[in-house]
XYZ file of N, CA and C in Angstrom:
333
model
N 91.677 113.522 94.951
C 92.697 113.702 95.968
C 93.635 114.840 95.580
N 93.939 114.952 94.311
C 94.842 116.018 93.864
C 94.269 117.391 94.198
N 92.959 117.563 94.014
C 92.309 118.835 94.348
C 92.452 119.129 95.829
N 92.313 118.116 96.669
C 92.453 118.295 98.104
C 93.858 118.769 98.449
N 94.856 118.194 97.807
C 96.236 118.620 98.045
C 96.441 120.069 97.642
N 95.851 120.480 96.536
C 95.969 121.865 96.087
C 95.309 122.820 97.080
N 94.182 122.405 97.632
C 93.500 123.233 98.624
C 94.323 123.404 99.889
N 95.041 122.363 100.263
C 95.808 122.382 101.499
C 97.215 122.953 101.322
N 97.660 123.171 100.092
C 99.036 123.627 99.833
C 99.415 124.899 100.580
N 98.596 125.975 100.569
C 98.989 127.178 101.319
C 99.101 126.906 102.819
N 98.269 126.022 103.297
C 98.286 125.655 104.709
C 99.585 124.941 105.054
N 100.020 124.025 104.183
C 101.284 123.327 104.391
C 102.449 124.301 104.373
N 102.404 125.284 103.493
C 103.492 126.258 103.388
C 103.656 127.031 104.687
N 102.561 127.426 105.304
C 102.612 128.148 106.577
C 103.216 127.268 107.662
N 102.820 126.017 107.685
C 103.320 125.096 108.713
C 104.781 124.743 108.496
N 105.276 124.899 107.275
C 106.666 124.542 106.978
C 107.644 125.404 107.764
N 107.232 126.606 108.160
C 108.102 127.501 108.899
C 108.302 127.038 110.345
N 107.421 126.179 110.842
C 107.520 125.709 112.226
C 108.675 124.721 112.357
N 109.379 124.776 113.482
C 110.508 123.887 113.742
C 110.043 122.461 114.046
N 108.973 122.333 114.806
C 108.460 121.023 115.187
C 107.013 120.905 114.703
N 106.482 119.680 114.654
C 105.098 119.504 114.183
C 104.107 120.364 114.980
N 103.210 121.002 114.267
C 102.200 121.875 114.863
C 101.009 121.041 115.328
N 100.610 121.159 116.604
C 99.396 120.455 117.054
C 98.177 121.043 116.349
N 97.317 120.178 115.839
C 96.169 120.629 115.058
C 94.991 119.688 115.268
N 93.784 120.237 115.141
C 92.563 119.438 115.226
C 91.691 119.762 114.022
N 91.034 118.750 113.478
C 90.114 118.919 112.361
C 88.712 118.694 112.886
N 87.833 119.673 112.638
C 86.449 119.596 113.103
C 85.543 119.675 111.882
N 84.732 118.643 111.683
C 83.846 118.583 110.523
C 82.407 118.771 110.941
N 81.704 119.657 110.229
C 80.260 119.773 110.411
C 79.617 118.524 109.835
N 78.443 118.200 110.336
C 77.726 117.064 109.787
C 77.209 117.456 108.417
N 77.465 116.629 107.452
C 77.037 116.899 106.085
C 77.297 115.664 105.246
N 76.954 115.749 103.957
C 77.151 114.584 103.098
C 78.628 114.219 102.995
N 78.949 113.009 103.341
C 80.305 112.459 103.213
C 81.346 113.179 104.077
N 80.913 113.912 105.100
C 81.864 114.693 105.901
C 82.871 113.815 106.638
N 82.453 112.639 107.115
C 83.395 111.744 107.796
C 84.497 111.279 106.853
N 84.105 110.928 105.644
C 85.080 110.459 104.652
C 86.063 111.583 104.295
N 85.539 112.762 104.047
C 86.403 113.884 103.681
C 87.292 114.281 104.853
N 86.769 114.238 106.063
C 87.590 114.531 107.232
C 88.758 113.553 107.315
N 88.497 112.296 107.062
C 89.557 111.289 107.071
C 90.614 111.597 106.020
N 90.194 111.992 104.813
C 91.146 112.342 103.758
C 92.015 113.533 104.153
N 91.385 114.559 104.728
C 92.131 115.747 105.161
C 93.122 115.366 106.257
N 92.667 114.597 107.238
C 93.551 114.175 108.335
C 94.725 113.351 107.815
N 94.466 112.464 106.865
C 95.542 111.647 106.298
C 96.588 112.511 105.611
N 96.156 113.506 104.852
C 97.096 114.382 104.153
C 97.895 115.231 105.143
N 97.246 115.724 106.169
C 97.951 116.500 107.185
C 98.984 115.631 107.895
N 98.596 114.399 108.219
C 99.497 113.479 108.908
C 100.681 113.109 108.021
N 100.421 112.822 106.733
C 101.485 112.436 105.808
C 102.515 113.541 105.616
N 102.102 114.787 105.770
C 103.029 115.898 105.553
C 104.145 115.916 106.592
N 103.878 115.338 107.771
C 104.870 115.334 108.842
C 104.993 116.671 109.552
N 104.180 117.630 109.187
C 104.254 118.980 109.764
C 103.256 119.202 110.895
N 102.392 118.218 111.130
C 101.327 118.387 112.104
C 101.231 117.179 113.030
N 100.795 117.436 114.252
C 100.427 116.385 115.194
C 98.915 116.489 115.354
N 98.198 115.463 114.913
C 96.735 115.493 114.958
C 96.207 115.086 116.318
N 95.155 115.779 116.733
C 94.429 115.427 117.959
C 93.346 114.423 117.570
N 93.176 113.383 118.360
C 92.215 112.335 118.060
C 90.791 112.888 118.029
N 89.978 112.323 117.152
C 88.583 112.749 117.014
C 87.806 112.612 118.319
N 88.076 111.545 119.069
C 87.349 111.330 120.319
C 87.621 112.460 121.310
N 88.869 112.893 121.370
C 89.222 113.989 122.276
C 88.544 115.286 121.841
N 88.531 115.529 120.529
C 87.859 116.714 119.999
C 86.367 116.655 120.338
N 85.745 115.502 120.132
C 84.316 115.345 120.427
C 84.026 115.565 121.906
N 84.891 115.061 122.784
C 84.702 115.255 124.225
C 84.769 116.732 124.598
N 85.736 117.456 124.035
C 85.881 118.882 124.336
C 84.678 119.663 123.812
N 84.242 119.357 122.583
C 83.074 120.052 122.032
C 81.832 119.794 122.873
N 81.668 118.550 123.334
C 80.520 118.207 124.175
C 80.561 118.975 125.495
N 81.729 119.039 126.111
C 81.884 119.739 127.385
C 81.617 121.233 127.233
N 82.160 121.838 126.197
C 81.962 123.277 125.988
C 80.499 123.583 125.699
N 79.854 122.769 124.856
C 78.444 123.028 124.552
C 77.562 122.785 125.765
N 77.966 121.859 126.637
C 77.225 121.628 127.870
C 77.342 122.849 128.781
N 78.540 123.421 128.865
C 78.763 124.587 129.716
C 78.044 125.821 129.197
N 77.981 125.944 127.884
C 77.399 127.147 127.278
C 76.448 126.715 126.174
N 75.189 126.572 126.492
C 74.241 126.113 125.481
C 74.184 127.110 124.322
N 73.961 126.583 123.126
C 73.888 127.417 121.938
C 75.236 127.711 121.312
N 76.283 127.082 121.795
C 77.624 127.322 121.277
C 77.803 126.580 119.955
N 78.413 127.243 118.982
C 78.818 126.565 117.755
C 80.334 126.509 117.748
N 80.866 125.479 117.164
C 82.310 125.247 117.205
C 83.110 126.433 116.678
N 82.720 126.989 115.535
C 83.510 128.068 114.950
C 83.474 129.336 115.798
N 82.375 129.587 116.482
C 82.286 130.772 117.339
C 83.145 130.637 118.591
N 83.515 129.438 118.943
C 84.291 129.184 120.151
C 85.687 128.666 119.821
N 86.237 129.041 118.684
C 87.516 128.500 118.222
C 88.633 128.681 119.247
N 88.742 129.853 119.847
C 89.821 130.106 120.806
C 89.696 129.184 122.017
N 88.494 129.036 122.518
C 88.286 128.174 123.689
C 88.546 126.708 123.353
N 88.086 126.279 122.189
C 88.315 124.896 121.771
C 89.812 124.647 121.618
N 90.500 125.558 120.954
C 91.944 125.430 120.772
C 92.683 125.360 122.091
N 92.250 126.169 123.048
C 92.872 126.166 124.374
C 92.684 124.809 125.063
N 91.460 124.297 125.046
C 91.170 123.016 125.705
C 91.890 121.845 125.036
N 92.076 121.920 123.722
C 92.760 120.843 123.007
C 94.269 121.040 122.973
N 94.720 122.208 123.417
C 96.146 122.548 123.401
C 96.724 122.468 121.990
N 96.004 123.087 121.033
C 96.461 123.122 119.642
C 96.701 124.560 119.218
N 97.535 124.731 118.219
C 97.820 126.055 117.691
C 96.869 126.419 116.563
N 96.326 125.412 115.872
C 95.432 125.665 114.757
C 94.271 124.679 114.767
N 93.123 125.171 114.291
C 91.940 124.341 114.090
C 91.569 124.409 112.618
N 91.153 123.287 112.055
C 90.647 123.245 110.692
C 89.166 122.897 110.780
N 88.313 123.810 110.293
C 86.875 123.556 110.243
C 86.536 123.139 108.824
N 85.832 122.025 108.687
C 85.519 121.442 107.406
C 84.008 121.401 107.236
N 83.528 121.870 106.094
C 82.096 121.798 105.798
C 81.914 121.248 104.389
N 80.976 120.330 104.239
C 80.616 119.777 102.935
C 79.213 120.253 102.598
N 79.026 120.681 101.365
C 77.720 121.139 100.903
C 77.413 120.441 99.585
N 76.173 120.072 99.429
C 75.745 119.512 98.148
C 74.910 120.554 97.440
N 75.310 120.875 96.219
C 74.590 121.830 95.382
C 74.242 121.098 94.093
N 72.982 120.719 93.972
C 72.575 119.913 92.823
C 73.277 118.572 92.894
N 74.002 118.231 91.839
C 74.739 116.966 91.837
C 76.207 117.152 92.221
N 76.589 118.385 92.566
C 77.973 118.686 92.935
C 78.136 118.782 94.446
N 79.348 118.485 94.901
C 79.706 118.651 96.302
C 80.748 119.749 96.404
N 80.615 120.590 97.415
C 81.552 121.673 97.638
C 82.167 121.521 99.031
N 83.472 121.679 99.099
C 84.205 121.565 100.350
C 84.687 122.941 100.762
N 84.421 123.310 102.017
C 84.922 124.549 102.577
C 85.844 124.214 103.734
N 87.033 124.776 103.725
C 87.977 124.611 104.815
C 88.275 125.974 105.400
N 88.235 126.060 106.715
C 88.559 127.302 107.403
C 89.620 126.963 108.443
N 90.764 127.614 108.341
C 91.855 127.385 109.275
C 91.907 128.560 110.233
N 91.886 128.259 111.529
C 91.896 129.292 112.567
C 93.151 129.118 113.408
N 93.934 130.197 113.521
C 95.125 130.174 114.392
C 94.728 130.453 115.815
């Protein structure tokens, strides 16, 4: 958990400048333990008090609608459209990769 906090620290610093909580959505690619890690990231963002999280169900509905409208769409390629539909200022894309016996977490924050 401490490593996760260190990874998110620069992100928290940017959000600290905002007067009110920043609307944000976390989108996780399917991968090993991605649901668990997404939950950990969401919990840390929520605990900071600097963000208003969009529910996973709403995010899933928007992604489904956009991919239905435009086949072949990937979430990261459509960040602006997804952000617009969710009415958020930032999106966090989360990817988990397994390399041998190690797991690697990639976070991409899009304004």
